[in-house]
XYZ file of N, CA and C in Angstrom:
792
model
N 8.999 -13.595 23.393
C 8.610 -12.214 23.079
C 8.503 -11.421 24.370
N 9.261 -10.331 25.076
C 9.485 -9.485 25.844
C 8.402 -8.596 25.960
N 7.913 -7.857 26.534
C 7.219 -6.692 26.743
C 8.242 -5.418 28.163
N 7.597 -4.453 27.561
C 7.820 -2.866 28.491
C 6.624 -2.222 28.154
N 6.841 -1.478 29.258
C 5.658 -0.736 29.090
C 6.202 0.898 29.794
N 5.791 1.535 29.144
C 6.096 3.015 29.299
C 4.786 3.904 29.472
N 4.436 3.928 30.968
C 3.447 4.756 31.608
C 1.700 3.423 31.591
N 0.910 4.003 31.280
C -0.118 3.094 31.377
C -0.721 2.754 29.754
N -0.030 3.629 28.890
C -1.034 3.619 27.732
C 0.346 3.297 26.814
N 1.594 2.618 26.914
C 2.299 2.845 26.131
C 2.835 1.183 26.083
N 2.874 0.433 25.267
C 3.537 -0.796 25.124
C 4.726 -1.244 24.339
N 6.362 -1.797 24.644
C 6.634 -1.907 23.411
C 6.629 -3.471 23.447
N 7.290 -4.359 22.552
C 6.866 -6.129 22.598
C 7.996 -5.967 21.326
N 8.690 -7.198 21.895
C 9.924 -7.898 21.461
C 9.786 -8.697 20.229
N 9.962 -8.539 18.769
C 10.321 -9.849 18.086
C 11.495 -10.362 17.587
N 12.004 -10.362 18.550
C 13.383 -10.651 17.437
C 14.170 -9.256 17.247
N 14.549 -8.723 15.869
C 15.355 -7.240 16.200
C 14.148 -6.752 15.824
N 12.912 -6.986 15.265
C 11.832 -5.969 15.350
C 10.956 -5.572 16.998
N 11.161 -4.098 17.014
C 10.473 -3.359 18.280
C 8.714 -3.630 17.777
N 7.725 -3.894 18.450
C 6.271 -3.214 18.473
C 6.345 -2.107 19.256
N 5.877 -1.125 18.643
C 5.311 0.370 19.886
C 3.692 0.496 19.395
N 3.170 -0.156 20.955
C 2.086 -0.628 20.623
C 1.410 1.366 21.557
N 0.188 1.815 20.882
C -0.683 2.643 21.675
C -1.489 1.761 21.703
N -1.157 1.974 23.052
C -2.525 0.938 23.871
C -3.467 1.536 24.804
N -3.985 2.369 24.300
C -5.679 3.104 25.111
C -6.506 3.202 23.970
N -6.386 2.152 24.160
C -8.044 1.338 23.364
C -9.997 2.352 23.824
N -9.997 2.096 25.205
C -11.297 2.437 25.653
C -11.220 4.250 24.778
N -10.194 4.726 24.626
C -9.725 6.360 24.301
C -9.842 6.110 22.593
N -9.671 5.216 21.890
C -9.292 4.970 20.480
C -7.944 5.742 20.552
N -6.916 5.682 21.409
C -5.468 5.896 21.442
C -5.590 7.622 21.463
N -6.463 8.590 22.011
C -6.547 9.458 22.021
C -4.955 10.333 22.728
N -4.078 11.001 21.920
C -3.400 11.207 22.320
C -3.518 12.518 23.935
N -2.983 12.037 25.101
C -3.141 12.588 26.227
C -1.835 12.934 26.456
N -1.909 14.085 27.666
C -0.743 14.140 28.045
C 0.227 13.172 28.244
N -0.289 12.268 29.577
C 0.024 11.271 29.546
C 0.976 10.624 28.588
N -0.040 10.354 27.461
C -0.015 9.405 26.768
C 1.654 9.876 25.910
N 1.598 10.776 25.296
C 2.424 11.880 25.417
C 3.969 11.630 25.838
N 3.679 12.224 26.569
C 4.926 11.857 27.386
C 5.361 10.375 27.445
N 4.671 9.513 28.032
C 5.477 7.658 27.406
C 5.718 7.412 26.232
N 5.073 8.078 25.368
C 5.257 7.633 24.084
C 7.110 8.178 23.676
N 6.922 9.366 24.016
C 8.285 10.081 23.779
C 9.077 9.011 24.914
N 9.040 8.892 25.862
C 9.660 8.092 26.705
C 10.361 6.297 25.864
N 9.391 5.841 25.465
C 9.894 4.730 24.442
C 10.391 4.590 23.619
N 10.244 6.097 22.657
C 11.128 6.094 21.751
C 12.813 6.696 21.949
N 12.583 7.206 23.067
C 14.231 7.641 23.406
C 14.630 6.077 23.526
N 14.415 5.862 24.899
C 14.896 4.214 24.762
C 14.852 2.716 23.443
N 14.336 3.231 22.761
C 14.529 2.391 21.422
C 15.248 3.204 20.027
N 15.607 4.069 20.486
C 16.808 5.305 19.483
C 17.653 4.569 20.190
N 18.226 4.079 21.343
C 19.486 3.787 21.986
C 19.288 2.684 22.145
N 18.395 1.882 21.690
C 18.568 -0.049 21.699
C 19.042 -0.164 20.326
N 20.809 -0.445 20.538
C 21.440 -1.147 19.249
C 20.177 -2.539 18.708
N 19.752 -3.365 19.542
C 19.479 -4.663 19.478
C 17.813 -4.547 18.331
N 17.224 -3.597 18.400
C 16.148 -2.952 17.250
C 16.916 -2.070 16.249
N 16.319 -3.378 15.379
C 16.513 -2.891 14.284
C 15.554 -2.598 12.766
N 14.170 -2.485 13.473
C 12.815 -2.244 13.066
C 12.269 -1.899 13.953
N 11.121 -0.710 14.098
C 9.869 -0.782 14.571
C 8.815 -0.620 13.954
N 7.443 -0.978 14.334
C 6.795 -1.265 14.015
C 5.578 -0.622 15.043
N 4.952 0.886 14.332
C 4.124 1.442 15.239
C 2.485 0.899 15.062
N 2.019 0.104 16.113
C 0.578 -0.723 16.607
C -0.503 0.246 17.283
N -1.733 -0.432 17.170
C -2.792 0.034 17.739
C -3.714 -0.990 18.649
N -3.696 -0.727 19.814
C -4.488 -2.392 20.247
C -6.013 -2.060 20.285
N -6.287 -1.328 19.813
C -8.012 -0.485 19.926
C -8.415 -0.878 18.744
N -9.641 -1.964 18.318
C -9.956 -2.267 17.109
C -10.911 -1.647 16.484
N -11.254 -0.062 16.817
C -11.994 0.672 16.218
C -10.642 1.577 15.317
N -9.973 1.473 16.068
C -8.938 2.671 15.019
C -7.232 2.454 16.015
N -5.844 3.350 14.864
C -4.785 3.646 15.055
C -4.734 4.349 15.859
N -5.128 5.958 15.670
C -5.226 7.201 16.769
C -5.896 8.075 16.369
N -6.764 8.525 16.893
C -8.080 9.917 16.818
C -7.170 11.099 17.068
N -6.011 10.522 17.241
C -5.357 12.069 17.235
C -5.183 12.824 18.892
N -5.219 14.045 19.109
C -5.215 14.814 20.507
C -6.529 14.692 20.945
N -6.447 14.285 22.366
C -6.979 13.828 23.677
C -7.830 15.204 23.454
N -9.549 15.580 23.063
C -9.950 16.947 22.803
C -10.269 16.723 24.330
N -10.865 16.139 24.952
C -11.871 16.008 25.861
C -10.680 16.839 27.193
N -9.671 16.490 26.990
C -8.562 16.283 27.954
C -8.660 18.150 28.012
N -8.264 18.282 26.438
C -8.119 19.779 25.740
C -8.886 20.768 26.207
N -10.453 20.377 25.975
C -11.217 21.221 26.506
C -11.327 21.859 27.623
N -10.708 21.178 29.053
C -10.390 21.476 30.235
C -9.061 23.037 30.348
N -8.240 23.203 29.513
C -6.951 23.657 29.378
C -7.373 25.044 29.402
N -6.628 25.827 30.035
C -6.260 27.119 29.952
C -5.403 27.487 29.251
N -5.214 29.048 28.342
C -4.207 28.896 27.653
C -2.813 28.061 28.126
N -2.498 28.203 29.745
C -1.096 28.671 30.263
C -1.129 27.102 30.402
N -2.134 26.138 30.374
C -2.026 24.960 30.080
C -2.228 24.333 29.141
N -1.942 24.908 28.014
C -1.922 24.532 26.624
C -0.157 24.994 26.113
N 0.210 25.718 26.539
C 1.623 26.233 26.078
C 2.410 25.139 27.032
N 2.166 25.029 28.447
C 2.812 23.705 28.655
C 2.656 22.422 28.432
N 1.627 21.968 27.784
C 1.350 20.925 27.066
C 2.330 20.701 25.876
N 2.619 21.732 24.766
C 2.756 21.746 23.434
C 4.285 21.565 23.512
N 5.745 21.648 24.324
C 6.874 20.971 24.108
C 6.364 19.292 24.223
N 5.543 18.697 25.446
C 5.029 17.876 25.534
C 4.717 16.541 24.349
N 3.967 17.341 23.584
C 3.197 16.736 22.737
C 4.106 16.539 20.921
N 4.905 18.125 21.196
C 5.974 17.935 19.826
C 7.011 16.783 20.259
N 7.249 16.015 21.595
C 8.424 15.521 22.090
C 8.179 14.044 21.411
N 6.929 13.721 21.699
C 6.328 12.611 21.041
C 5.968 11.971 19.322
N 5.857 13.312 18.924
C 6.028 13.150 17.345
C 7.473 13.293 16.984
N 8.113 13.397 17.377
C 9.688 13.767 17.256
C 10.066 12.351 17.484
N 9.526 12.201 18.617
C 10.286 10.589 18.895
C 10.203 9.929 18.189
N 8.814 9.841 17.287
C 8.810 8.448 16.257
C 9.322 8.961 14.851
N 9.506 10.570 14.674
C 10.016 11.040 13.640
C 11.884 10.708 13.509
N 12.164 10.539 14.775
C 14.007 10.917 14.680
C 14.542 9.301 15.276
N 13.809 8.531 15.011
C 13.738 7.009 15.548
C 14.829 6.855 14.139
N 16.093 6.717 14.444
C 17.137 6.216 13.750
C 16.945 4.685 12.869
N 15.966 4.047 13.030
C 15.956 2.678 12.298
C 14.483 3.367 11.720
N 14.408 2.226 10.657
C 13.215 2.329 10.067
C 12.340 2.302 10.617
N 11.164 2.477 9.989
C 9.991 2.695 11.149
C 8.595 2.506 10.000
N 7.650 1.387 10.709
C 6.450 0.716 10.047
C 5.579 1.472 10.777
N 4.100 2.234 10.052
C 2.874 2.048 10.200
C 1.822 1.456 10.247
N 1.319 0.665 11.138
C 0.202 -0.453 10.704
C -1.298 -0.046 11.693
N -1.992 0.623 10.035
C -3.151 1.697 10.679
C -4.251 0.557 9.783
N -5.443 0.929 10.836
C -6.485 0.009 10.515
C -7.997 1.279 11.334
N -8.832 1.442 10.747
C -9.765 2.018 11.500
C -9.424 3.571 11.226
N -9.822 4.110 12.134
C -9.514 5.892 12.141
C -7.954 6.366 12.780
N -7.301 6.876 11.711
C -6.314 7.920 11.532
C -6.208 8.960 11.806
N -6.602 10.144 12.040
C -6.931 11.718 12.091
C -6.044 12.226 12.779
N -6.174 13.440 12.222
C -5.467 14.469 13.148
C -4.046 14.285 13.198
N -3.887 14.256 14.682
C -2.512 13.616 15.192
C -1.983 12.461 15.333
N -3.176 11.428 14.928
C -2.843 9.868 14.830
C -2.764 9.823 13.182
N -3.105 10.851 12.770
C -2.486 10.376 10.904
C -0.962 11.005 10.680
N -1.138 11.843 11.560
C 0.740 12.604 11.720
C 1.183 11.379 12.617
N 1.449 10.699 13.421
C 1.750 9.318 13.748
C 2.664 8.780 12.665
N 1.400 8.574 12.219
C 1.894 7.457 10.833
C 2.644 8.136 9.741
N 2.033 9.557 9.783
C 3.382 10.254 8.494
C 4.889 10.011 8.893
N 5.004 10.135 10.277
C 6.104 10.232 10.898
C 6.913 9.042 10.501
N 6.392 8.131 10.413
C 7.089 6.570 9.952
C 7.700 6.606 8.635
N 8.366 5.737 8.138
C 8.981 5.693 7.191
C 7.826 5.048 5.787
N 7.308 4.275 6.663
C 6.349 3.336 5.748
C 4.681 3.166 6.349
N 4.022 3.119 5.847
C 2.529 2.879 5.865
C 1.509 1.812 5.617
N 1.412 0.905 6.103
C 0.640 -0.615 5.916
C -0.918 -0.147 6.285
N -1.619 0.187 5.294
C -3.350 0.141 5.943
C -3.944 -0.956 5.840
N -5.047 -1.303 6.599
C -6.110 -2.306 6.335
C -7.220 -1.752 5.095
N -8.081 -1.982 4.895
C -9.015 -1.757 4.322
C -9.852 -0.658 5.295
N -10.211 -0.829 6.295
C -11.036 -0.143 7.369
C -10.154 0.851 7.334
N -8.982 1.361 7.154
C -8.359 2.538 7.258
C -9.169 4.078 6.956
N -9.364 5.106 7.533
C -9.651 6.260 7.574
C -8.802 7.291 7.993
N -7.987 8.479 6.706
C -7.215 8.825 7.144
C -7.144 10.438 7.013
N -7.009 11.225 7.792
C -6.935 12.901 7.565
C -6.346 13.618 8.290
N -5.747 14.874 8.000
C -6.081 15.792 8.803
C -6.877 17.107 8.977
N -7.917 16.626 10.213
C -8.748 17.626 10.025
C -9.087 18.528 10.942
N -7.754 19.338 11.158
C -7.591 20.060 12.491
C -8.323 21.577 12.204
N -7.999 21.987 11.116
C -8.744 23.486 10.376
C -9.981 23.308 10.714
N -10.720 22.327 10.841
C -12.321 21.992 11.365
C -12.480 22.296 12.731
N -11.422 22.237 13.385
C -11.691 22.659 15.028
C -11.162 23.564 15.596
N -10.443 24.393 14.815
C -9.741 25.795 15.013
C -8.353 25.901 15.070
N -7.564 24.904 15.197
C -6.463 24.674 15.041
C -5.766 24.453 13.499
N -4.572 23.704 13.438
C -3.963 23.432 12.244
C -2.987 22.258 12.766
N -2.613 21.730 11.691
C -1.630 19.752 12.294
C -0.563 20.734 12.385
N -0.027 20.091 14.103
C 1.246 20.979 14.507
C 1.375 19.166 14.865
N 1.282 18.601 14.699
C 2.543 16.812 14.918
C 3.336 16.555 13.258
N 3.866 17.717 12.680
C 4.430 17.403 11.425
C 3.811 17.575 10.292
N 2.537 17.741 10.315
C 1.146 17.306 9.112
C 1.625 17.769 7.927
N 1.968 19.774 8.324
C 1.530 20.506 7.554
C 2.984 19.889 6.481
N 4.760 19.408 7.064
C 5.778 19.463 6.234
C 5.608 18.173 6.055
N 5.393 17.179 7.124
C 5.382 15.660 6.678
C 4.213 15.462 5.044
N 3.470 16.111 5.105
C 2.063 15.666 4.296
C 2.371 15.752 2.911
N 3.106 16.923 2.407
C 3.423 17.648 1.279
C 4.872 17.013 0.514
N 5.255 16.383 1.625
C 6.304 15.372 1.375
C 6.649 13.843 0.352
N 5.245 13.736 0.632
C 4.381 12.787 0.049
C 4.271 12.589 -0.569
N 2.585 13.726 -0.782
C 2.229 13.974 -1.791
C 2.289 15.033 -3.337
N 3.095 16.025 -2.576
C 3.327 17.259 -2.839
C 2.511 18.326 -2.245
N 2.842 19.606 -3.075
C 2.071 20.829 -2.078
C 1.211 20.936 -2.388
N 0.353 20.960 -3.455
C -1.061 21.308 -3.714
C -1.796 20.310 -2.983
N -1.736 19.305 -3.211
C -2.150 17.801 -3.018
C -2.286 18.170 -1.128
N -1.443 18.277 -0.947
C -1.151 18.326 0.789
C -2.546 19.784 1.458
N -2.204 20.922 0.277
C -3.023 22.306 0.626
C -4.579 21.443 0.043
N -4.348 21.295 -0.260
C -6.107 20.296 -0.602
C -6.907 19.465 0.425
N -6.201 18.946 0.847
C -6.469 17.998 2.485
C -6.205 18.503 3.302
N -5.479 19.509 3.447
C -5.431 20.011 4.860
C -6.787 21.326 5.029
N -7.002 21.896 4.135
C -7.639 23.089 3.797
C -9.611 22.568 3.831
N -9.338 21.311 3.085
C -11.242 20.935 3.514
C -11.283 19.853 4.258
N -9.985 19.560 4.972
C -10.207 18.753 6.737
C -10.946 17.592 6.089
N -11.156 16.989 4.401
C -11.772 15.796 4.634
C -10.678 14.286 5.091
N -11.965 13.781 5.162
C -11.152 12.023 5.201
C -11.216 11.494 4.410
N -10.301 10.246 4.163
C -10.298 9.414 3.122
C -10.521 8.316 3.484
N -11.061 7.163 2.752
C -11.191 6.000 2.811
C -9.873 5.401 2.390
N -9.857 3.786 2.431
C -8.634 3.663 2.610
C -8.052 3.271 0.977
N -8.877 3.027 0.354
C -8.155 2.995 -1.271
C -8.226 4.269 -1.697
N -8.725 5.709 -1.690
C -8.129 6.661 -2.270
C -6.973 7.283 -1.724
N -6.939 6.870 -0.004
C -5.799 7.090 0.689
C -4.666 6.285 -0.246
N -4.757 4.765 -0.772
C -3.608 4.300 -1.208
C -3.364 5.044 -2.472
N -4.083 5.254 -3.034
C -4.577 5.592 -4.991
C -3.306 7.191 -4.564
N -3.247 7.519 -3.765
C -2.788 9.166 -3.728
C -1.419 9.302 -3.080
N -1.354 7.942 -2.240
C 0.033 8.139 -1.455
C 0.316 7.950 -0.295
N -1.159 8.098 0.425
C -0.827 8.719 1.727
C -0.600 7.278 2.224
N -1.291 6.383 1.684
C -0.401 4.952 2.121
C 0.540 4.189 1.395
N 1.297 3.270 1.936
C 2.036 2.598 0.665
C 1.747 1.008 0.723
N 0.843 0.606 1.443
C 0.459 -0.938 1.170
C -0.576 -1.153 1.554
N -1.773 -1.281 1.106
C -3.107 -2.045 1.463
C -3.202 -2.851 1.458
N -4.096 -3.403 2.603
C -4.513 -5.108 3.102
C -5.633 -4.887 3.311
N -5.815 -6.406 3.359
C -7.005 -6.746 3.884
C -7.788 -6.270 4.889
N -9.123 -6.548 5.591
C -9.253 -6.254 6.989
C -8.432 -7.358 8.002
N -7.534 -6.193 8.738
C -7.486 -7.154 10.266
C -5.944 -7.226 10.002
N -5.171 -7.014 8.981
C -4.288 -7.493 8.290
C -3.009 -6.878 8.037
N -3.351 -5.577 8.841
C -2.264 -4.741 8.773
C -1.197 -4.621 9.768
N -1.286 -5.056 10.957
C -0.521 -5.381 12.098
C 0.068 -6.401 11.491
N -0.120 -7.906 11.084
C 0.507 -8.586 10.318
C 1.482 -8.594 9.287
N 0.846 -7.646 8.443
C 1.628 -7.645 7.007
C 2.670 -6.265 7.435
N 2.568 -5.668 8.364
C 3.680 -4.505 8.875
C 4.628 -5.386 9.702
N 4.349 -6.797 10.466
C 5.579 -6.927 11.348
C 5.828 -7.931 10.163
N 5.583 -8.604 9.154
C 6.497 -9.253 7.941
C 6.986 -8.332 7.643
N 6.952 -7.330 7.042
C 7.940 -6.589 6.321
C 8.747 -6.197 7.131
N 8.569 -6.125 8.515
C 9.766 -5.535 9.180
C 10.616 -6.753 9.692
N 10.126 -7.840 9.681
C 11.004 -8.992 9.858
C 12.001 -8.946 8.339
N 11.392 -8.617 6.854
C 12.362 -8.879 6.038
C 13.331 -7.481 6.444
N 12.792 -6.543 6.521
C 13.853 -5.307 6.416
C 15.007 -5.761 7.312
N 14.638 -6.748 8.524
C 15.353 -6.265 9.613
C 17.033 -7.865 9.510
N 16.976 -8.269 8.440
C 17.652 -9.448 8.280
C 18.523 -8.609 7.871
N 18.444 -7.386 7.023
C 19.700 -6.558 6.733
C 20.610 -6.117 7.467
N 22.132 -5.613 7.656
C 22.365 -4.923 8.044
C 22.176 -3.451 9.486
N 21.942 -3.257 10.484
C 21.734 -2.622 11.316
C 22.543 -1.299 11.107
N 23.812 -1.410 10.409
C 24.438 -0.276 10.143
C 24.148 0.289 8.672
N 24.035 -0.631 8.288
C 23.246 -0.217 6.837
C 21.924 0.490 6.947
N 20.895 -0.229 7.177
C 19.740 0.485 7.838
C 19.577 2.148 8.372
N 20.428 2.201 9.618
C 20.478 3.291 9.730
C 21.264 4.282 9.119
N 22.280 4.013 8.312
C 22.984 4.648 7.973
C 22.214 5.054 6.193
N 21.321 4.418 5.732
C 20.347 4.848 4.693
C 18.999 5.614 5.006
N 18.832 5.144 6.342
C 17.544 5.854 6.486
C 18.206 7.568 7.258
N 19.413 7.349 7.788
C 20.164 9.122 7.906
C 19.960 9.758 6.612
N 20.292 9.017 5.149
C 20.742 9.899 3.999
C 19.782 10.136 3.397
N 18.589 9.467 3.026
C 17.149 9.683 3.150
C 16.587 10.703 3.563
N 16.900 10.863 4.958
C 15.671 11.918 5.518
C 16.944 13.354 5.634
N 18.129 12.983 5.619
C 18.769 14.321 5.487
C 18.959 14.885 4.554
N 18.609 14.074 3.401
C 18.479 14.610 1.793
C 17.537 15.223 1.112
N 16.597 14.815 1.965
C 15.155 15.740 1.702
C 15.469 16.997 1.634
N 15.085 17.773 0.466
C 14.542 18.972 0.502
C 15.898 19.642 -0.325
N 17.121 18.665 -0.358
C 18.222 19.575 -0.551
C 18.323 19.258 -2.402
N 19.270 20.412 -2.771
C 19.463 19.922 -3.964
C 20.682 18.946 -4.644
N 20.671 18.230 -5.621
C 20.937 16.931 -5.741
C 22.801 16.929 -5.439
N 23.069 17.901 -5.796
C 24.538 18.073 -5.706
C 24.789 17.726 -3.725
N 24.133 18.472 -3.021
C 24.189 18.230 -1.806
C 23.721 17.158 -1.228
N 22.675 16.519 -1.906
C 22.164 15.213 -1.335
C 23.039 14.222 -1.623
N 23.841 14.233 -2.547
C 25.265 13.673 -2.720
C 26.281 13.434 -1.989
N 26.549 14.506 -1.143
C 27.474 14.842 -0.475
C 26.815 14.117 0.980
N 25.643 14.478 1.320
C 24.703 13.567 2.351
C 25.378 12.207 2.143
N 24.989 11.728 0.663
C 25.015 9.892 1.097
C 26.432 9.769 1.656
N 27.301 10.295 0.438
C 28.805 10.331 0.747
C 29.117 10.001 1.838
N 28.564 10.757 2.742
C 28.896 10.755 4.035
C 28.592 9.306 4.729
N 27.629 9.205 4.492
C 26.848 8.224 5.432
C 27.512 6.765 4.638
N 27.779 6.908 3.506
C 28.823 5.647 2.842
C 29.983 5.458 3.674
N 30.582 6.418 3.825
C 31.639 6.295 4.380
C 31.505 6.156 5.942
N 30.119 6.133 6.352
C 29.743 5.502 8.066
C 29.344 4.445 7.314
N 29.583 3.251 6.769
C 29.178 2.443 6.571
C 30.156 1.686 5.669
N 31.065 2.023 5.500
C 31.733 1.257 4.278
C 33.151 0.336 5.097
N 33.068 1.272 6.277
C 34.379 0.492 7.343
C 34.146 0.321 8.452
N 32.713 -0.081 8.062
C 32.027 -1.055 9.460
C 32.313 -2.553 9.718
N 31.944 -3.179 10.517
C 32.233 -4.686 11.020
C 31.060 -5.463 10.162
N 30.064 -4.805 9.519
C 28.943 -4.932 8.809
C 29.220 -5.102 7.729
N 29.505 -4.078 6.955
C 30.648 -4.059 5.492
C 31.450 -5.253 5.402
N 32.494 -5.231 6.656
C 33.545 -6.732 6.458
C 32.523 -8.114 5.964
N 31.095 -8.556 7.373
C 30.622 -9.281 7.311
C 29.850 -9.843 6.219
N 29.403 -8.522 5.608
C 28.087 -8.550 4.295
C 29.321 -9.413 3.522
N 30.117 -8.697 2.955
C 31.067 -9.309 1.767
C 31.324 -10.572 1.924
N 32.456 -10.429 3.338
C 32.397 -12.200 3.456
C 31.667 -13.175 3.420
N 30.280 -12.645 4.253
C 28.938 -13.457 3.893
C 28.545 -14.357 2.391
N 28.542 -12.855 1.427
C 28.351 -12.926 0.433
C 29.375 -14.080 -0.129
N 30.776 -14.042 -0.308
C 31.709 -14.766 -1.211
C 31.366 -16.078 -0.270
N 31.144 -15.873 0.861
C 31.220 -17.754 1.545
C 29.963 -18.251 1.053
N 28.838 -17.395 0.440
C 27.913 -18.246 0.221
C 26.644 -18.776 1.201
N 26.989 -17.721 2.560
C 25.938 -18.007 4.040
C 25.047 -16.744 4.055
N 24.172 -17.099 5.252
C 23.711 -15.939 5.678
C 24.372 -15.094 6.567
N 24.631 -13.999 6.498
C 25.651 -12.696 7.380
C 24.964 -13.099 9.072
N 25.678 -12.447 9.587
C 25.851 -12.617 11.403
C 26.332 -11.456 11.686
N 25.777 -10.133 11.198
C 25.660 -9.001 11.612
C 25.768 -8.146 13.196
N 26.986 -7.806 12.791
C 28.044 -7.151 14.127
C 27.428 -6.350 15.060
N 26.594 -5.537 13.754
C 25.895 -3.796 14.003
C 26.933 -3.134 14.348
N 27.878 -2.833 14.004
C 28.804 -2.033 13.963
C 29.820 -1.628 12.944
């Protein structure tokens, strides 16, 4: 198992074709910082361009919580004219784990908020523990979720549902969080780092061109209407149908083995 590390607070760790992108400022509860910020976006460029991941799997090594969201303490210091250069900064980082071409696992345990629950919207999938606590409750501090909240949230759940939680900034515990959406697998305590890198070990036995080439038609289909979301997959079938992947799956299949996937 490999490790990198991107700046001081940023980890990723090798399994196989599954990535960990571990936030690792624990003593902070992963308080997003400039800093922090910036590596984070930094890892995910470099794992958009590692053919060899073909899962990630976003971690927390702080066993009070996932992410408290934006660094306030950091915040409070800021002048406007250092708040406007902060904010390409900080969208660069939710982007990164939003436009991460392979699938992408959440494994939240503890406190969520804010910008560490836009984190996890950003992912494809959501693994909580039981200890999970999840919101956004930025309208409480004068702001509003600018890491995706307000379009990721409604996505979900829908719009009322989304204008409901965002509007009385509460939190959820972690079974009405599942009961509603905002997660899609509950565990145990302790159990969610676990049961997120199994599932990304099964996802990741698939296909690499498949993978990405479903999770493109997916998120480019959103929002459109069905005639066009059609024309989306279409597309992305046909990035995928005269791949070295395609040849392999089939042959795989009629020989009766497990595939040895080209990624290409």
């Amino acid at each position: 198992m490999g490790e990198e590390r991107y700046g001081e607070f940023v980890l990723v760790r090798r399994h196989g074709h599954v990535a960990e992108l571990v936030l690792d400022r624990p003593k902070a509860m992963n308080a997003v910082s400039t800093e922090m910020a910036r590596s984070l976006a930094a890892a995910c460029t470099a794992l958009g361009a590692d053919r060899d991941a073909r899962v990630v799997v976003l971690t927390s090594s702080s066993e009070r919580a996932f992410c408290v969201g934006a660094d306030l303490k950091e915040r409070n210091s800021f002048t406007d004219a250092d708040l406007v250069r902060q904010r390409p900064v900080a969208r660069a980082a939710y982007t990164g784990v939003l436009e991460l071409p392979v699938p992408v696992i959440a494994a939240v345990h503890g406190f969520a908020l804010g910008g560490g629950f836009e984190l996890a919207l950003a992912c494809d999938l959501i693994v909580a523990d039981e200890t999970a606590v999840v919101g956004l409750p930025e309208v409480s501090v004068g702001v509003i979720p600018g890491g995706g909240g307000t379009q990721l949230l409604p996505r979900r759940v829908g719009a009322a549902r989304a204008a409901e939680l965002i509007f009385t900034a509460r939190r959820l515990e972690a079974s009405e969080a599942a009961a509603l959406g905002l997660v899609d697998q509950l565990t145990e305590a302790g159990r969610d780092r676990e049961e997120a890198l199994a599932l990304a070990a099964r996802i990741a036995r698939n296909s690499p061109v498949g993978l990405r080439s479903a999770k493109r038609a997916l998120r480019l289909g959103q929002g459109l209407d069905l005639r066009a979301g059609l024309e989306v997959e279409d597309a992305a079938w046909r990035a995928t149908a005269f791949s070295g992947d395609r040849a392999e799956g089939v042959a795989a299949f009629n020989d009766k083995r497990a595939p040895e996937w080209p990624g290409e």
